[in-house]
PDB file of C-alpha atoms in Angstrom:
ATOM      1  CA  MET T 829      17.423 246.426  31.165  1.00  0.00           C
ATOM      2  CA  ASP T 830      19.106 244.083  33.342  1.00  0.00           C
ATOM      3  CA  PRO T 831      21.694 246.332  35.224  1.00  0.00           C
ATOM      4  CA  PHE T 832      23.960 243.320  35.771  1.00  0.00           C
ATOM      5  CA  PRO T 833      25.216 242.108  32.327  1.00  0.00           C
ATOM      6  CA  GLN T 834      26.502 238.491  32.094  1.00  0.00           C
ATOM      7  CA  CYS T 835      28.177 238.287  28.843  1.00  0.00           C
ATOM      8  CA  CYS T 836      30.411 240.243  26.467  1.00  0.00           C
ATOM      9  CA  GLY T 837      29.452 239.373  22.867  1.00  0.00           C
ATOM     10  CA  PRO T 838      28.851 241.375  19.780  1.00  0.00           C
ATOM     11  CA  GLY T 839      25.258 241.684  20.672  1.00  0.00           C
ATOM     12  CA  HIS T 840      25.755 242.937  24.017  1.00  0.00           C
ATOM     13  CA  PRO T 841      23.730 246.232  25.409  1.00  0.00           C
ATOM     14  CA  ASP T 842      25.015 249.499  24.214  1.00  0.00           C
ATOM     15  CA  ARG T 843      25.141 250.600  27.788  1.00  0.00           C
ATOM     16  CA  TRP T 844      28.514 249.435  28.353  1.00  0.00           C
ATOM     17  CA  SER T 845      31.791 248.868  26.184  1.00  0.00           C
ATOM     18  CA  LEU T 846      33.548 245.694  26.466  1.00  0.00           C
ATOM     19  CA  ALA T 847      35.932 246.393  23.659  1.00  0.00           C
ATOM     20  CA  ALA T 848      39.644 245.945  24.672  1.00  0.00           C
ATOM     21  CA  GLU T 849      42.286 248.337  23.555  1.00  0.00           C
ATOM     22  CA  SER T 850      45.781 248.113  22.234  1.00  0.00           C
ATOM     23  CA  ARG T 851      48.474 248.012  24.730  1.00  0.00           C
ATOM     24  CA  PHE T 852      50.603 250.247  22.736  1.00  0.00           C
ATOM     25  CA  ARG T 853      48.893 252.374  19.783  1.00  0.00           C
ATOM     26  CA  ARG T 854      50.065 251.930  16.384  1.00  0.00           C
ATOM     27  CA  ASP T 855      53.393 253.299  15.391  1.00  0.00           C
ATOM     28  CA  PRO T 856      53.075 257.230  14.771  1.00  0.00           C
ATOM     29  CA  PRO T 857      54.962 256.974  12.356  1.00  0.00           C
ATOM     30  CA  ARG T 858      56.955 259.956  13.755  1.00  0.00           C
ATOM     31  CA  ASN T 859      60.269 258.719  14.841  1.00  0.00           C
ATOM     32  CA  LEU T 860      60.735 255.228  14.285  1.00  0.00           C
ATOM     33  CA  TYR T 861      63.981 254.690  15.706  1.00  0.00           C
ATOM     34  CA  GLU T 862      62.357 255.253  19.126  1.00  0.00           C
ATOM     35  CA  SER T 863      60.950 252.450  20.976  1.00  0.00           C
ATOM     36  CA  GLN T 864      58.276 254.301  23.062  1.00  0.00           C
ATOM     37  CA  PRO T 865      54.644 253.663  22.640  1.00  0.00           C
ATOM     38  CA  ALA T 866      53.199 255.118  19.356  1.00  0.00           C
ATOM     39  CA  HIS T 867      50.795 257.604  19.246  1.00  0.00           C
ATOM     40  CA  LEU T 868      48.293 256.716  16.152  1.00  0.00           C
ATOM     41  CA  HIS T 869      45.510 254.950  17.415  1.00  0.00           C
ATOM     42  CA  ARG T 870      43.020 253.130  14.911  1.00  0.00           C
ATOM     43  CA  PRO T 871      39.322 253.445  15.477  1.00  0.00           C
ATOM     44  CA  CYS T 872      37.867 251.398  18.597  1.00  0.00           C
ATOM     45  CA  PRO T 873      37.075 248.399  18.498  1.00  0.00           C
ATOM     46  CA  GLY T 874      40.752 247.986  17.623  1.00  0.00           C
ATOM     47  CA  LEU T 875      41.788 244.933  19.608  1.00  0.00           C
ATOM     48  CA  GLY T 876      45.348 244.151  18.087  1.00  0.00           C
ATOM     49  CA  ASP T 877      48.297 246.324  18.038  1.00  0.00           C
ATOM     50  CA  ARG T 878      51.952 246.318  16.505  1.00  0.00           C
ATOM     51  CA  THR T 879      55.145 246.805  17.514  1.00  0.00           C
ATOM     52  CA  SER T 880      57.160 249.543  15.978  1.00  0.00           C
ATOM     53  CA  PHE T 881      59.253 249.635  12.855  1.00  0.00           C
ATOM     54  CA  SER T 882      62.697 247.981  13.393  1.00  0.00           C
ATOM     55  CA  ALA T 883      65.794 250.090  13.117  1.00  0.00           C
ATOM     56  CA  THR T 884      68.543 247.693  12.327  1.00  0.00           C
ATOM     57  CA  ALA T 885      70.352 249.312   9.498  1.00  0.00           C
ATOM     58  CA  SER T 886      72.665 252.393  10.471  1.00  0.00           C
ATOM     59  CA  ALA T 887      71.251 255.778   9.929  1.00  0.00           C
ATOM     60  CA  ARG T 888      73.288 258.124   7.692  1.00  0.00           C
ATOM     61  CA  PRO T 889      72.892 260.796   5.218  1.00  0.00           C
ATOM     62  CA  LEU T 890      71.164 259.545   2.123  1.00  0.00           C
ATOM     63  CA  ASN T 891      73.380 261.537  -0.367  1.00  0.00           C
ATOM     64  CA  PRO T 892      76.197 263.248   1.414  1.00  0.00           C
ATOM     65  CA  SER T 893      78.058 263.955  -2.011  1.00  0.00           C
ATOM     66  CA  THR T 894      75.357 265.893  -3.636  1.00  0.00           C
ATOM     67  CA  ASN T 895      76.040 269.031  -1.808  1.00  0.00           C
ATOM     68  CA  THR T 896      77.175 271.377  -4.812  1.00  0.00           C
ATOM     69  CA  SER T 897      77.327 274.681  -3.120  1.00  0.00           C
ATOM     70  CA  SER T 898      81.057 274.480  -3.159  1.00  0.00           C
ATOM     71  CA  ARG T 899      81.413 273.451  -6.870  1.00  0.00           C
ATOM     72  CA  ARG T 900      82.333 275.650  -9.867  1.00  0.00           C
ATOM     73  CA  PRO T 901      79.085 276.104 -12.193  1.00  0.00           C
ATOM     74  CA  SER T 902      80.696 274.102 -14.809  1.00  0.00           C
ATOM     75  CA  GLN T 903      81.019 271.075 -12.358  1.00  0.00           C
ATOM     76  CA  THR T 904      77.633 271.417 -10.965  1.00  0.00           C
ATOM     77  CA  ALA T 905      75.888 271.414 -14.548  1.00  0.00           C
ATOM     78  CA  SER T 906      77.860 268.361 -15.307  1.00  0.00           C
ATOM     79  CA  ILE T 907      76.645 266.335 -12.135  1.00  0.00           C
ATOM     80  CA  ALA T 908      73.015 267.463 -12.662  1.00  0.00           C
ATOM     81  CA  THR T 909      73.081 265.695 -16.046  1.00  0.00           C
ATOM     82  CA  GLN T 910      74.346 262.545 -14.655  1.00  0.00           C
ATOM     83  CA  ARG T 911      72.212 259.655 -14.057  1.00  0.00           C
ATOM     84  CA  PRO T 912      71.015 259.450 -10.042  1.00  0.00           C
ATOM     85  CA  ALA T 913      73.239 256.949  -8.472  1.00  0.00           C
ATOM     86  CA  ARG T 914      71.780 253.583  -7.259  1.00  0.00           C
ATOM     87  CA  LEU T 915      70.816 253.610  -3.665  1.00  0.00           C
ATOM     88  CA  THR T 916      72.604 251.036  -1.336  1.00  0.00           C
ATOM     89  CA  MET T 917      70.658 248.800   0.976  1.00  0.00           C
ATOM     90  CA  GLU T 918      71.259 251.027   3.801  1.00  0.00           C
ATOM     91  CA  GLN T 919      70.000 254.042   1.966  1.00  0.00           C
ATOM     92  CA  HIS T 920      66.729 252.148   0.785  1.00  0.00           C
ATOM     93  CA  PHE T 921      66.345 251.079   4.445  1.00  0.00           C
ATOM     94  CA  ASN T 922      66.796 254.425   6.093  1.00  0.00           C
ATOM     95  CA  ARG T 923      64.429 255.926   3.363  1.00  0.00           C
ATOM     96  CA  GLY T 924      61.724 253.694   4.246  1.00  0.00           C
ATOM     97  CA  PHE T 925      61.764 254.869   7.539  1.00  0.00           C
ATOM     98  CA  GLU T 926      61.435 258.436   6.458  1.00  0.00           C
ATOM     99  CA  ARG T 927      58.674 257.719   4.154  1.00  0.00           C
ATOM    100  CA  ALA T 928      56.985 255.768   6.621  1.00  0.00           C
ATOM    101  CA  ASN T 929      57.413 258.627   9.222  1.00  0.00           C
ATOM    102  CA  GLN T 930      55.554 260.859   6.640  1.00  0.00           C
ATOM    103  CA  GLY T 931      52.943 258.388   6.019  1.00  0.00           C
ATOM    104  CA  ASP T 932      54.013 257.417   2.625  1.00  0.00           C
ATOM    105  CA  TYR T 933      53.581 253.779   3.214  1.00  0.00           C
ATOM    106  CA  ALA T 934      53.542 253.028  -0.619  1.00  0.00           C
ATOM    107  CA  GLY T 935      57.144 254.653  -0.823  1.00  0.00           C
ATOM    108  CA  ALA T 936      58.298 252.917   2.293  1.00  0.00           C
ATOM    109  CA  ILE T 937      56.922 249.371   1.208  1.00  0.00           C
ATOM    110  CA  ALA T 938      58.915 249.996  -2.312  1.00  0.00           C
ATOM    111  CA  ASP T 939      61.962 250.776  -0.239  1.00  0.00           C
ATOM    112  CA  PHE T 940      61.714 247.653   2.007  1.00  0.00           C
ATOM    113  CA  THR T 941      61.087 245.674  -1.114  1.00  0.00           C
ATOM    114  CA  ALA T 942      64.540 246.909  -2.413  1.00  0.00           C
ATOM    115  CA  VAL T 943      66.301 246.011   0.615  1.00  0.00           C
ATOM    116  CA  SER T 944      64.678 242.463   0.611  1.00  0.00           C
ATOM    117  CA  GLN T 945      66.041 242.099  -3.324  1.00  0.00           C
ATOM    118  CA  ILE T 946      69.478 242.972  -2.458  1.00  0.00           C
ATOM    119  CA  ILE T 947      69.570 240.829   0.875  1.00  0.00           C
ATOM    120  CA  PRO T 948      66.888 238.126   0.538  1.00  0.00           C
ATOM    121  CA  SER T 949      67.639 236.992   4.076  1.00  0.00           C
ATOM    122  CA  PHE T 950      67.365 240.087   5.917  1.00  0.00           C
ATOM    123  CA  SER T 951      64.221 239.552   8.134  1.00  0.00           C
ATOM    124  CA  GLU T 952      64.191 243.285   9.434  1.00  0.00           C
ATOM    125  CA  ALA T 953      63.059 244.317   5.793  1.00  0.00           C
ATOM    126  CA  TYR T 954      60.180 241.795   5.744  1.00  0.00           C
ATOM    127  CA  PHE T 955      59.178 242.926   9.180  1.00  0.00           C
ATOM    128  CA  ASN T 956      59.147 246.540   8.385  1.00  0.00           C
ATOM    129  CA  ARG T 957      57.313 245.997   5.192  1.00  0.00           C
ATOM    130  CA  GLY T 958      54.729 244.000   6.984  1.00  0.00           C
ATOM    131  CA  LEU T 959      53.950 246.729   9.173  1.00  0.00           C
ATOM    132  CA  ALA T 960      53.711 249.175   6.316  1.00  0.00           C
ATOM    133  CA  LYS T 961      51.362 247.069   4.706  1.00  0.00           C
ATOM    134  CA  ASP T 962      49.396 246.653   7.809  1.00  0.00           C
ATOM    135  CA  LEU T 963      48.978 250.263   8.546  1.00  0.00           C
ATOM    136  CA  SER T 964      48.032 250.775   4.953  1.00  0.00           C
ATOM    137  CA  GLY T 965      45.056 248.508   5.014  1.00  0.00           C
ATOM    138  CA  ASP T 966      46.773 245.195   3.665  1.00  0.00           C
ATOM    139  CA  PRO T 967      46.343 242.546   6.269  1.00  0.00           C
ATOM    140  CA  ALA T 968      47.033 239.631   4.036  1.00  0.00           C
ATOM    141  CA  GLY T 969      50.127 241.267   2.666  1.00  0.00           C
ATOM    142  CA  ALA T 970      51.057 242.223   6.290  1.00  0.00           C
ATOM    143  CA  ILE T 971      50.558 238.308   7.306  1.00  0.00           C
ATOM    144  CA  ALA T 972      52.706 237.155   4.571  1.00  0.00           C
ATOM    145  CA  ASP T 973      55.653 239.277   5.476  1.00  0.00           C
ATOM    146  CA  TYR T 974      55.345 238.616   9.084  1.00  0.00           C
ATOM    147  CA  SER T 975      55.226 235.036   8.215  1.00  0.00           C
ATOM    148  CA  GLN T 976      58.393 235.286   6.177  1.00  0.00           C
ATOM    149  CA  THR T 977      59.847 237.273   9.061  1.00  0.00           C
ATOM    150  CA  ILE T 978      59.450 234.196  11.187  1.00  0.00           C
ATOM    151  CA  ALA T 979      60.515 231.934   8.735  1.00  0.00           C
ATOM    152  CA  LEU T 980      63.961 233.652   8.590  1.00  0.00           C
ATOM    153  CA  ASN T 981      64.149 234.423  12.410  1.00  0.00           C
ATOM    154  CA  PRO T 982      61.708 231.859  14.365  1.00  0.00           C
ATOM    155  CA  ARG T 983      62.745 233.677  17.527  1.00  0.00           C
ATOM    156  CA  TYR T 984      61.443 237.156  16.500  1.00  0.00           C
ATOM    157  CA  SER T 985      58.895 237.853  19.335  1.00  0.00           C
ATOM    158  CA  GLN T 986      57.650 241.113  17.707  1.00  0.00           C
ATOM    159  CA  ALA T 987      56.514 239.277  14.523  1.00  0.00           C
ATOM    160  CA  TYR T 988      54.599 236.989  16.241  1.00  0.00           C
ATOM    161  CA  THR T 989      53.012 239.673  18.109  1.00  0.00           C
ATOM    162  CA  ASN T 990      52.259 241.681  14.845  1.00  0.00           C
ATOM    163  CA  ARG T 991      50.709 238.672  13.171  1.00  0.00           C
ATOM    164  CA  GLY T 992      48.613 237.674  16.181  1.00  0.00           C
ATOM    165  CA  ALA T 993      47.238 241.275  16.236  1.00  0.00           C
ATOM    166  CA  ILE T 994      46.110 240.671  12.745  1.00  0.00           C
ATOM    167  CA  TYR T 995      44.559 237.481  13.528  1.00  0.00           C
ATOM    168  CA  LEU T 996      42.621 239.197  16.586  1.00  0.00           C
ATOM    169  CA  ASP T 997      41.321 241.920  14.428  1.00  0.00           C
ATOM    170  CA  SER T 998      39.634 239.441  12.223  1.00  0.00           C
ATOM    171  CA  GLN T 999      38.455 237.347  14.998  1.00  0.00           C
ATOM    172  CA  GLN T1000      40.801 234.454  14.230  1.00  0.00           C
ATOM    173  CA  LEU T1001      41.179 233.886  17.822  1.00  0.00           C
ATOM    174  CA  SER T1002      42.781 230.264  17.806  1.00  0.00           C
ATOM    175  CA  GLN T1003      45.739 231.672  15.740  1.00  0.00           C
ATOM    176  CA  ALA T1004      45.883 234.896  17.571  1.00  0.00           C
ATOM    177  CA  LEU T1005      46.240 233.094  20.857  1.00  0.00           C
ATOM    178  CA  ALA T1006      48.977 230.893  19.347  1.00  0.00           C
ATOM    179  CA  ASP T1007      50.996 233.639  18.220  1.00  0.00           C
ATOM    180  CA  PHE T1008      50.626 235.819  21.603  1.00  0.00           C
ATOM    181  CA  ASP T1009      51.554 232.576  23.374  1.00  0.00           C
ATOM    182  CA  GLN T1010      54.857 232.004  21.294  1.00  0.00           C
ATOM    183  CA  ALA T1011      55.754 235.899  21.498  1.00  0.00           C
ATOM    184  CA  ILE T1012      55.459 235.601  25.378  1.00  0.00           C
ATOM    185  CA  ARG T1013      57.600 232.290  25.175  1.00  0.00           C
ATOM    186  CA  LEU T1014      60.451 234.045  23.354  1.00  0.00           C
ATOM    187  CA  ASP T1015      60.273 237.444  25.404  1.00  0.00           C
ATOM    188  CA  ARG T1016      58.468 237.563  28.722  1.00  0.00           C
ATOM    189  CA  THR T1017      59.125 241.212  28.866  1.00  0.00           C
ATOM    190  CA  ASN T1018      57.065 241.734  25.683  1.00  0.00           C
ATOM    191  CA  ALA T1019      54.237 243.846  27.415  1.00  0.00           C
ATOM    192  CA  LEU T1020      52.264 244.234  24.088  1.00  0.00           C
ATOM    193  CA  ALA T1021      52.158 240.281  23.843  1.00  0.00           C
ATOM    194  CA  TRP T1022      50.632 240.003  27.256  1.00  0.00           C
ATOM    195  CA  ASN T1023      48.134 242.767  26.677  1.00  0.00           C
ATOM    196  CA  ASN T1024      46.988 241.339  23.386  1.00  0.00           C
ATOM    197  CA  ARG T1025      46.899 238.004  24.810  1.00  0.00           C
ATOM    198  CA  GLY T1026      44.384 239.233  27.392  1.00  0.00           C
ATOM    199  CA  ASN T1027      42.365 240.776  24.625  1.00  0.00           C
ATOM    200  CA  THR T1028      42.135 237.497  23.050  1.00  0.00           C
ATOM    201  CA  ARG T1029      41.092 235.812  26.160  1.00  0.00           C
ATOM    202  CA  LEU T1030      38.690 238.670  27.049  1.00  0.00           C
ATOM    203  CA  ALA T1031      37.022 238.008  23.582  1.00  0.00           C
ATOM    204  CA  LEU T1032      36.787 234.365  24.440  1.00  0.00           C
ATOM    205  CA  ASN T1033      35.173 235.177  27.787  1.00  0.00           C
ATOM    206  CA  GLN T1034      38.208 233.871  29.585  1.00  0.00           C
ATOM    207  CA  PHE T1035      38.012 236.605  32.117  1.00  0.00           C
ATOM    208  CA  THR T1036      40.275 235.299  34.751  1.00  0.00           C
ATOM    209  CA  ALA T1037      42.914 234.409  32.350  1.00  0.00           C
ATOM    210  CA  ALA T1038      42.632 237.807  30.983  1.00  0.00           C
ATOM    211  CA  LEU T1039      42.924 239.696  34.347  1.00  0.00           C
ATOM    212  CA  GLN T1040      46.230 237.845  34.792  1.00  0.00           C
ATOM    213  CA  ASP T1041      47.744 238.828  31.334  1.00  0.00           C
ATOM    214  CA  TYR T1042      46.651 242.380  31.900  1.00  0.00           C
ATOM    215  CA  GLY T1043      48.253 242.453  35.177  1.00  0.00           C
ATOM    216  CA  GLN T1044      51.492 241.343  33.585  1.00  0.00           C
ATOM    217  CA  ALA T1045      51.246 243.935  30.886  1.00  0.00           C
ATOM    218  CA  ILE T1046      50.711 246.629  33.593  1.00  0.00           C
ATOM    219  CA  ALA T1047      53.614 245.505  35.699  1.00  0.00           C
ATOM    220  CA  LEU T1048      55.737 245.827  32.507  1.00  0.00           C
ATOM    221  CA  SER T1049      54.433 249.112  31.498  1.00  0.00           C
ATOM    222  CA  PRO T1050      52.688 250.898  34.615  1.00  0.00           C
ATOM    223  CA  TRP T1051      52.826 254.188  32.843  1.00  0.00           C
ATOM    224  CA  ASP T1052      50.523 253.130  29.983  1.00  0.00           C
ATOM    225  CA  ALA T1053      46.832 253.921  30.782  1.00  0.00           C
ATOM    226  CA  THR T1054      45.238 251.174  28.099  1.00  0.00           C
ATOM    227  CA  ALA T1055      46.093 247.967  29.900  1.00  0.00           C
ATOM    228  CA  ARG T1056      44.281 249.495  33.035  1.00  0.00           C
ATOM    229  CA  PHE T1057      41.490 250.040  30.810  1.00  0.00           C
ATOM    230  CA  ASN T1058      41.482 246.532  29.524  1.00  0.00           C
ATOM    231  CA  ARG T1059      41.623 245.097  33.138  1.00  0.00           C
ATOM    232  CA  GLY T1060      38.835 247.243  34.583  1.00  0.00           C
ATOM    233  CA  THR T1061      36.715 246.038  31.321  1.00  0.00           C
ATOM    234  CA  ALA T1062      37.451 242.568  32.431  1.00  0.00           C
ATOM    235  CA  TYR T1063      36.577 243.324  36.062  1.00  0.00           C
ATOM    236  CA  LEU T1064      33.432 244.968  34.771  1.00  0.00           C
ATOM    237  CA  ALA T1065      32.541 241.852  33.023  1.00  0.00           C
ATOM    238  CA  LEU T1066      32.864 239.867  35.986  1.00  0.00           C
ATOM    239  CA  GLY T1067      30.622 242.195  38.002  1.00  0.00           C
ATOM    240  CA  GLN T1068      33.477 243.273  40.249  1.00  0.00           C
ATOM    241  CA  GLN T1069      32.614 246.887  39.885  1.00  0.00           C
ATOM    242  CA  GLU T1070      34.816 248.589  42.694  1.00  0.00           C
ATOM    243  CA  ARG T1071      37.967 246.972  41.093  1.00  0.00           C
ATOM    244  CA  ALA T1072      36.781 248.044  37.634  1.00  0.00           C
ATOM    245  CA  ILE T1073      36.393 251.527  39.270  1.00  0.00           C
ATOM    246  CA  ALA T1074      39.735 251.484  40.635  1.00  0.00           C
ATOM    247  CA  ASP T1075      41.333 250.607  37.150  1.00  0.00           C
ATOM    248  CA  PHE T1076      39.322 253.227  35.303  1.00  0.00           C
ATOM    249  CA  THR T1077      40.321 255.792  37.960  1.00  0.00           C
ATOM    250  CA  ALA T1078      44.035 254.793  37.404  1.00  0.00           C
ATOM    251  CA  ALA T1079      43.751 254.840  33.668  1.00  0.00           C
ATOM    252  CA  LEU T1080      42.252 258.499  33.933  1.00  0.00           C
ATOM    253  CA  ARG T1081      45.005 259.314  36.018  1.00  0.00           C
ATOM    254  CA  LEU T1082      47.582 258.503  33.452  1.00  0.00           C
ATOM    255  CA  ASN T1083      45.522 259.654  30.679  1.00  0.00           C
ATOM    256  CA  PRO T1084      43.009 262.449  31.950  1.00  0.00           C
ATOM    257  CA  ASN T1085      41.656 262.666  28.293  1.00  0.00           C
ATOM    258  CA  TYR T1086      40.767 258.977  28.082  1.00  0.00           C
ATOM    259  CA  ALA T1087      37.064 259.249  27.154  1.00  0.00           C
ATOM    260  CA  LYS T1088      36.209 255.477  26.976  1.00  0.00           C
ATOM    261  CA  ALA T1089      37.613 255.000  30.451  1.00  0.00           C
ATOM    262  CA  SER T1090      35.537 258.026  31.455  1.00  0.00           C
ATOM    263  CA  GLN T1091      32.508 256.253  29.937  1.00  0.00           C
ATOM    264  CA  ASN T1092      33.163 252.924  31.615  1.00  0.00           C
ATOM    265  CA  LEU T1093      33.975 254.587  35.028  1.00  0.00           C
ATOM    266  CA  LYS T1094      30.771 256.317  34.861  1.00  0.00           C
ATOM    267  CA  LEU T1095      29.137 252.841  33.983  1.00  0.00           C
ATOM    268  CA  ALA T1096      30.961 251.005  36.831  1.00  0.00           C
ATOM    269  CA  GLN T1097      29.785 253.611  39.297  1.00  0.00           C
ATOM    270  CA  GLU T1098      25.949 253.340  38.189  1.00  0.00           C
ATOM    271  CA  LEU T1099      26.349 249.479  38.573  1.00  0.00           C
ATOM    272  CA  SER T1100      27.898 249.684  41.973  1.00  0.00           C
ATOM    273  CA  SER T1101      25.210 252.119  42.861  1.00  0.00           C
ATOM    274  CA  ASP T1102      22.449 249.769  41.691  1.00  0.00           C
ATOM    275  CA  LEU T1103      23.899 246.964  43.591  1.00  0.00           C
ATOM    276  CA  ALA T1104      23.864 248.947  46.653  1.00  0.00           C
ATOM    277  CA  ARG T1105      20.526 249.975  46.540  1.00  0.00           C
ATOM    278  CA  ALA T1106      19.107 246.687  45.686  1.00  0.00           C
ATOM    279  CA  PRO T1107      18.852 245.455  49.383  1.00  0.00           C
ATOM    280  CA  GLU T1108      17.265 248.449  50.529  1.00  0.00           C
ATOM    281  CA  ALA T1109      14.416 248.034  47.475  1.00  0.00           C
ATOM    282  CA  SER T1110      13.957 244.412  48.507  1.00  0.00           C
ATOM    283  CA  THR T1111      13.264 245.607  52.329  1.00  0.00           C
ATOM    284  CA  LEU T1112      10.721 248.137  51.215  1.00  0.00           C
ATOM    285  CA  ARG T1113       8.857 245.489  49.271  1.00  0.00           C
ATOM    286  CA  GLN T1114       8.754 243.329  52.328  1.00  0.00           C
TER     287      GLN T1114
END
């Protein structure tokens, strides 16, 4: 087997992995009011990634008046027979968050749909419903909701990022690239968009451009191991083993349990060793 692979297509030798990874893993759902990187990661090769659910509606107790502990028995019985009160927009929105946090995407979709019916111009409802559909395995429905989000709010950088990630997953690379370009134009601090555009360029064998995008993602999120893994992968594709080794080592320093970084580090070290031995072998043959 040629120790110095030249390409990075689907038929590439199994000896090395060129599958780029998501900058932020998909949202937990755990605490969707946080803007930190999420911790639910789909199986490799997961090239795209998503930003978190939007927390625009204010958080408040859903039914603060239903505490009946201080009521007389007759009052409690009367309340129990009443028809449940219709939820407000904010209550649907917040319950959608709670359901998504628990992995109940169908319930979350129902709540965000209710929000969109109450206020059809509320872009956050479509964005959140789109992400819930995406996480539940409905990419077409997610694209429709992200597109509606963009129609209502053309400056919504995260919506372009998430829609581009679905295009990237389905190898619609030109559409993915256009969405990530727009996401970056709207928000140059969007590390996720930089990383995912790097993934798109890596898939297009545009290695130098991919390196530049990964560099931006690393500068914006130096604590995250994934962009370093991705940049190391691009260096590996270019035959720059020492730089690849440095990035895989840095990724493992940030995440010691990063199995794929460990595997690619060993590969880069093997390729570097093979390259170092090549002149010696040539001399011996002479």
